[in-house]
Tab-separated table of C-alpha atoms in Angstrom:
chain	number	residue	atom	x	y	z
A	19	UNK	CA	-37.809	-42.147	-30.385
A	20	UNK	CA	-37.401	-38.047	-31.221
A	21	UNK	CA	-39.191	-35.711	-29.323
A	22	UNK	CA	-42.787	-34.156	-31.324
A	23	UNK	CA	-42.966	-30.482	-31.379
A	24	UNK	CA	-45.824	-30.752	-28.792
A	25	UNK	CA	-42.963	-32.619	-26.265
A	26	UNK	CA	-40.568	-29.813	-27.102
A	27	UNK	CA	-43.254	-27.152	-26.372
A	28	UNK	CA	-44.466	-28.235	-23.208
A	29	UNK	CA	-40.524	-28.745	-22.467
A	30	UNK	CA	-39.889	-25.080	-23.164
A	31	UNK	CA	-43.115	-23.808	-21.154
A	32	UNK	CA	-43.413	-25.963	-18.124
A	33	UNK	CA	-40.447	-27.388	-17.665
A	34	UNK	CA	-41.327	-31.142	-17.448
A	35	UNK	CA	-42.176	-33.002	-20.470
A	36	UNK	CA	-45.843	-34.193	-19.653
A	37	UNK	CA	-46.476	-31.036	-17.588
A	38	UNK	CA	-47.130	-33.022	-14.036
A	39	UNK	CA	-43.439	-34.540	-13.324
A	40	UNK	CA	-40.084	-33.983	-12.332
A	41	UNK	CA	-38.537	-31.702	-14.816
A	42	UNK	CA	-36.496	-33.490	-18.317
A	43	UNK	CA	-32.870	-33.852	-17.996
A	44	UNK	CA	-30.243	-33.344	-20.696
A	45	UNK	CA	-28.279	-37.419	-20.124
A	46	UNK	CA	-25.307	-36.230	-21.559
A	47	UNK	CA	-25.786	-33.208	-18.655
A	48	UNK	CA	-26.444	-36.030	-16.276
A	49	UNK	CA	-22.982	-37.993	-17.606
A	50	UNK	CA	-20.943	-35.424	-17.535
A	51	UNK	CA	-21.970	-35.022	-13.736
A	52	UNK	CA	-21.204	-38.160	-12.750
A	53	UNK	CA	-17.969	-38.754	-14.070
A	54	UNK	CA	-16.831	-34.998	-13.172
A	55	UNK	CA	-18.095	-36.401	-9.015
A	56	UNK	CA	-16.102	-39.489	-10.418
A	57	UNK	CA	-13.114	-37.979	-10.769
A	58	UNK	CA	-13.164	-34.895	-7.656
A	59	UNK	CA	-13.724	-38.237	-6.043
A	60	UNK	CA	-10.453	-40.166	-7.748
A	61	UNK	CA	-7.913	-36.770	-7.802
A	62	UNK	CA	-9.126	-33.921	-5.789
A	63	UNK	CA	-6.510	-35.279	-3.006
A	64	UNK	CA	-3.165	-36.159	-5.583
A	65	UNK	CA	-4.093	-32.386	-7.462
A	66	UNK	CA	-4.392	-30.727	-3.755
A	67	UNK	CA	-0.635	-32.297	-2.755
A	68	UNK	CA	0.630	-31.059	-6.169
A	69	UNK	CA	-0.255	-27.891	-6.353
A	70	UNK	CA	0.895	-27.399	-2.296
A	71	UNK	CA	4.430	-29.513	-3.204
A	72	UNK	CA	4.678	-26.491	-7.079
A	73	UNK	CA	4.149	-24.166	-4.392
A	74	UNK	CA	0.568	-22.475	-3.886
A	75	UNK	CA	-0.032	-20.627	-1.279
A	76	UNK	CA	-4.237	-21.449	-1.830
A	77	UNK	CA	-4.341	-24.949	-3.013
A	78	UNK	CA	-7.782	-25.207	-2.209
A	79	UNK	CA	-8.583	-22.589	-4.243
A	80	UNK	CA	-6.344	-23.649	-7.125
A	81	UNK	CA	-7.943	-26.264	-7.441
A	82	UNK	CA	-11.511	-25.915	-7.105
A	83	UNK	CA	-11.028	-23.717	-10.276
A	84	UNK	CA	-9.347	-25.940	-12.195
A	85	UNK	CA	-11.811	-28.398	-11.365
A	86	UNK	CA	-14.308	-25.333	-12.965
A	87	UNK	CA	-12.263	-24.953	-16.286
A	88	UNK	CA	-12.913	-28.775	-16.452
A	89	UNK	CA	-16.306	-28.995	-16.075
A	90	UNK	CA	-16.253	-25.773	-18.293
A	91	UNK	CA	-14.617	-27.524	-21.219
A	92	UNK	CA	-15.446	-30.632	-20.851
A	93	UNK	CA	-17.443	-31.306	-23.996
A	94	UNK	CA	-14.101	-30.246	-25.603
A	95	UNK	CA	-12.231	-32.684	-24.248
A	96	UNK	CA	-11.523	-36.271	-26.503
A	97	UNK	CA	-12.750	-38.394	-23.322
A	98	UNK	CA	-12.962	-38.685	-20.040
A	99	UNK	CA	-9.593	-40.492	-19.927
A	100	UNK	CA	-8.132	-36.611	-20.803
A	101	UNK	CA	-9.818	-35.226	-18.167
A	102	UNK	CA	-7.221	-36.248	-15.310
A	103	UNK	CA	-4.280	-34.708	-17.984
A	104	UNK	CA	-6.596	-31.481	-18.723
A	105	UNK	CA	-6.590	-31.256	-14.518
A	106	UNK	CA	-3.430	-31.536	-13.797
A	107	UNK	CA	-2.579	-29.189	-16.921
A	108	UNK	CA	-4.809	-26.788	-15.330
A	109	UNK	CA	-3.357	-27.126	-11.879
A	110	UNK	CA	0.023	-26.621	-12.673
A	111	UNK	CA	-1.228	-23.387	-15.128
A	112	UNK	CA	-3.121	-21.747	-12.008
A	113	UNK	CA	-0.208	-22.937	-9.345
A	114	UNK	CA	2.510	-21.043	-12.181
A	115	UNK	CA	0.430	-17.591	-13.002
A	116	UNK	CA	-0.959	-17.256	-8.822
A	117	UNK	CA	3.108	-17.619	-8.160
A	118	UNK	CA	3.718	-15.478	-11.194
A	119	UNK	CA	1.562	-12.477	-9.918
A	120	UNK	CA	2.456	-13.112	-5.725
A	121	UNK	CA	6.310	-12.069	-7.172
A	122	UNK	CA	5.510	-8.997	-9.332
A	123	UNK	CA	2.882	-8.293	-6.208
A	124	UNK	CA	5.706	-8.672	-3.655
A	125	UNK	CA	8.674	-6.723	-6.286
A	126	UNK	CA	6.080	-3.686	-5.464
A	127	UNK	CA	5.139	-3.237	-2.224
A	128	UNK	CA	7.458	-1.114	-0.259
A	129	UNK	CA	9.542	-2.779	2.411
A	130	UNK	CA	8.508	-1.857	5.936
A	131	UNK	CA	11.367	0.171	7.596
A	132	UNK	CA	13.810	-1.483	9.490
A	133	UNK	CA	13.901	-0.036	12.950
A	134	UNK	CA	14.466	-0.491	16.742
A	135	UNK	CA	12.714	-1.918	19.179
A	136	UNK	CA	11.061	1.682	20.100
A	137	UNK	CA	10.560	2.607	23.572
A	138	UNK	CA	7.130	2.900	25.790
A	139	UNK	CA	6.725	6.437	25.151
A	140	UNK	CA	7.197	6.570	21.302
A	141	UNK	CA	4.993	3.829	20.905
A	142	UNK	CA	2.792	5.628	23.083
A	143	UNK	CA	2.831	8.620	20.691
A	144	UNK	CA	3.139	6.568	17.397
A	145	UNK	CA	-0.757	4.798	18.404
A	146	UNK	CA	-1.802	8.692	19.201
A	147	UNK	CA	-0.544	10.389	15.830
A	148	UNK	CA	-2.380	7.124	14.296
A	149	UNK	CA	-5.577	8.210	16.014
A	150	UNK	CA	-5.347	11.628	15.156
A	151	UNK	CA	-4.384	10.900	11.614
A	152	UNK	CA	-7.423	8.173	11.729
A	153	UNK	CA	-9.988	11.380	13.138
A	154	UNK	CA	-8.506	13.799	9.965
A	155	UNK	CA	-9.190	11.824	7.557
A	156	UNK	CA	-12.652	10.464	8.652
A	157	UNK	CA	-13.267	13.959	8.600
A	158	UNK	CA	-12.781	14.472	5.297
A	159	UNK	CA	-15.106	14.764	2.125
A	160	UNK	CA	-15.515	11.039	0.444
A	161	UNK	CA	-14.332	11.497	-2.474
A	162	UNK	CA	-10.936	12.291	-1.234
A	163	UNK	CA	-10.315	9.960	1.680
A	164	UNK	CA	-11.171	7.407	-1.300
A	165	UNK	CA	-8.426	8.536	-3.096
A	166	UNK	CA	-6.233	9.018	-0.266
A	167	UNK	CA	-7.235	5.496	0.909
A	168	UNK	CA	-6.418	4.065	-2.693
A	169	UNK	CA	-3.931	5.433	-3.559
A	170	UNK	CA	-1.490	5.578	0.174
A	171	UNK	CA	-2.904	2.274	1.684
A	172	UNK	CA	-3.690	-0.288	-1.252
A	173	UNK	CA	-0.898	1.815	-3.327
A	174	UNK	CA	-2.638	2.013	-6.790
A	175	UNK	CA	-2.064	4.017	-9.913
A	176	UNK	CA	-3.602	7.088	-10.894
A	177	UNK	CA	-5.149	5.491	-13.445
A	178	UNK	CA	-6.591	2.360	-11.208
A	179	UNK	CA	-7.440	4.792	-8.729
A	180	UNK	CA	-9.608	6.699	-11.388
A	181	UNK	CA	-11.527	3.213	-12.530
A	182	UNK	CA	-12.636	2.034	-8.913
A	183	UNK	CA	-13.881	5.691	-8.622
A	184	UNK	CA	-15.352	5.851	-11.847
A	185	UNK	CA	-13.358	9.834	-12.276
A	186	UNK	CA	-11.026	10.683	-14.541
A	187	UNK	CA	-7.131	11.046	-14.057
A	188	UNK	CA	-7.741	14.533	-13.296
A	189	UNK	CA	-9.869	14.073	-10.436
A	190	UNK	CA	-7.593	11.425	-9.196
A	191	UNK	CA	-4.978	14.456	-8.624
A	192	UNK	CA	-7.552	17.464	-7.526
A	193	UNK	CA	-8.990	14.801	-4.618
A	194	UNK	CA	-5.831	13.536	-3.628
A	195	UNK	CA	-3.660	16.368	-3.274
A	196	UNK	CA	-6.695	18.290	-1.251
A	197	UNK	CA	-7.148	15.873	1.022
A	198	UNK	CA	-3.003	15.286	1.638
A	199	UNK	CA	-2.971	19.277	1.931
A	200	UNK	CA	-6.497	18.944	4.195
A	201	UNK	CA	-4.881	16.408	6.018
A	202	UNK	CA	-1.189	18.145	6.667
A	203	UNK	CA	-3.005	21.068	7.944
A	204	UNK	CA	-4.780	18.713	10.189
A	205	UNK	CA	-2.352	17.603	11.746
A	206	UNK	CA	0.057	20.358	11.892
A	207	UNK	CA	-2.253	21.794	13.531
A	208	UNK	CA	-2.590	19.224	16.568
A	209	UNK	CA	1.522	20.293	17.066
């Protein structure tokens, strides 16, 4: 039985077929939800194990993202049986991408200098210097402080800082230079 114009109008206006009952639900949507639920019950543990064995640092998030991808592409899958293979492929691809991302990040992170064990006196001075630096940083104007934190603590490039702050690259250079000058002056005044 095909819906009439009145049924379609009622559905659009009230979210229900007759205005009183529960909202209409697409049977295909119910079928998709049930199939995904079964897929989750059957495959979650093995997909989690797969992501872990492939070297994922956060396998739960990778598997969750994989299920989301399957959910989005469900209508394009040939049949429900293809969903397991697709899920497995997505977990593999997401894990590979995550590992590549981590490798790139690790290449660009500066290794901290290897120091000998510091004496108690130098540790106390270091902590005092850190407190003074943070105090001086907090006294800077907001834009200078943001530019310095994004550049030196997060290690972002000028273009990334400009996008994050919503300013031009030239402004980033200006704020960074002025911030460094102000911090240098504040730290030298302490000595």
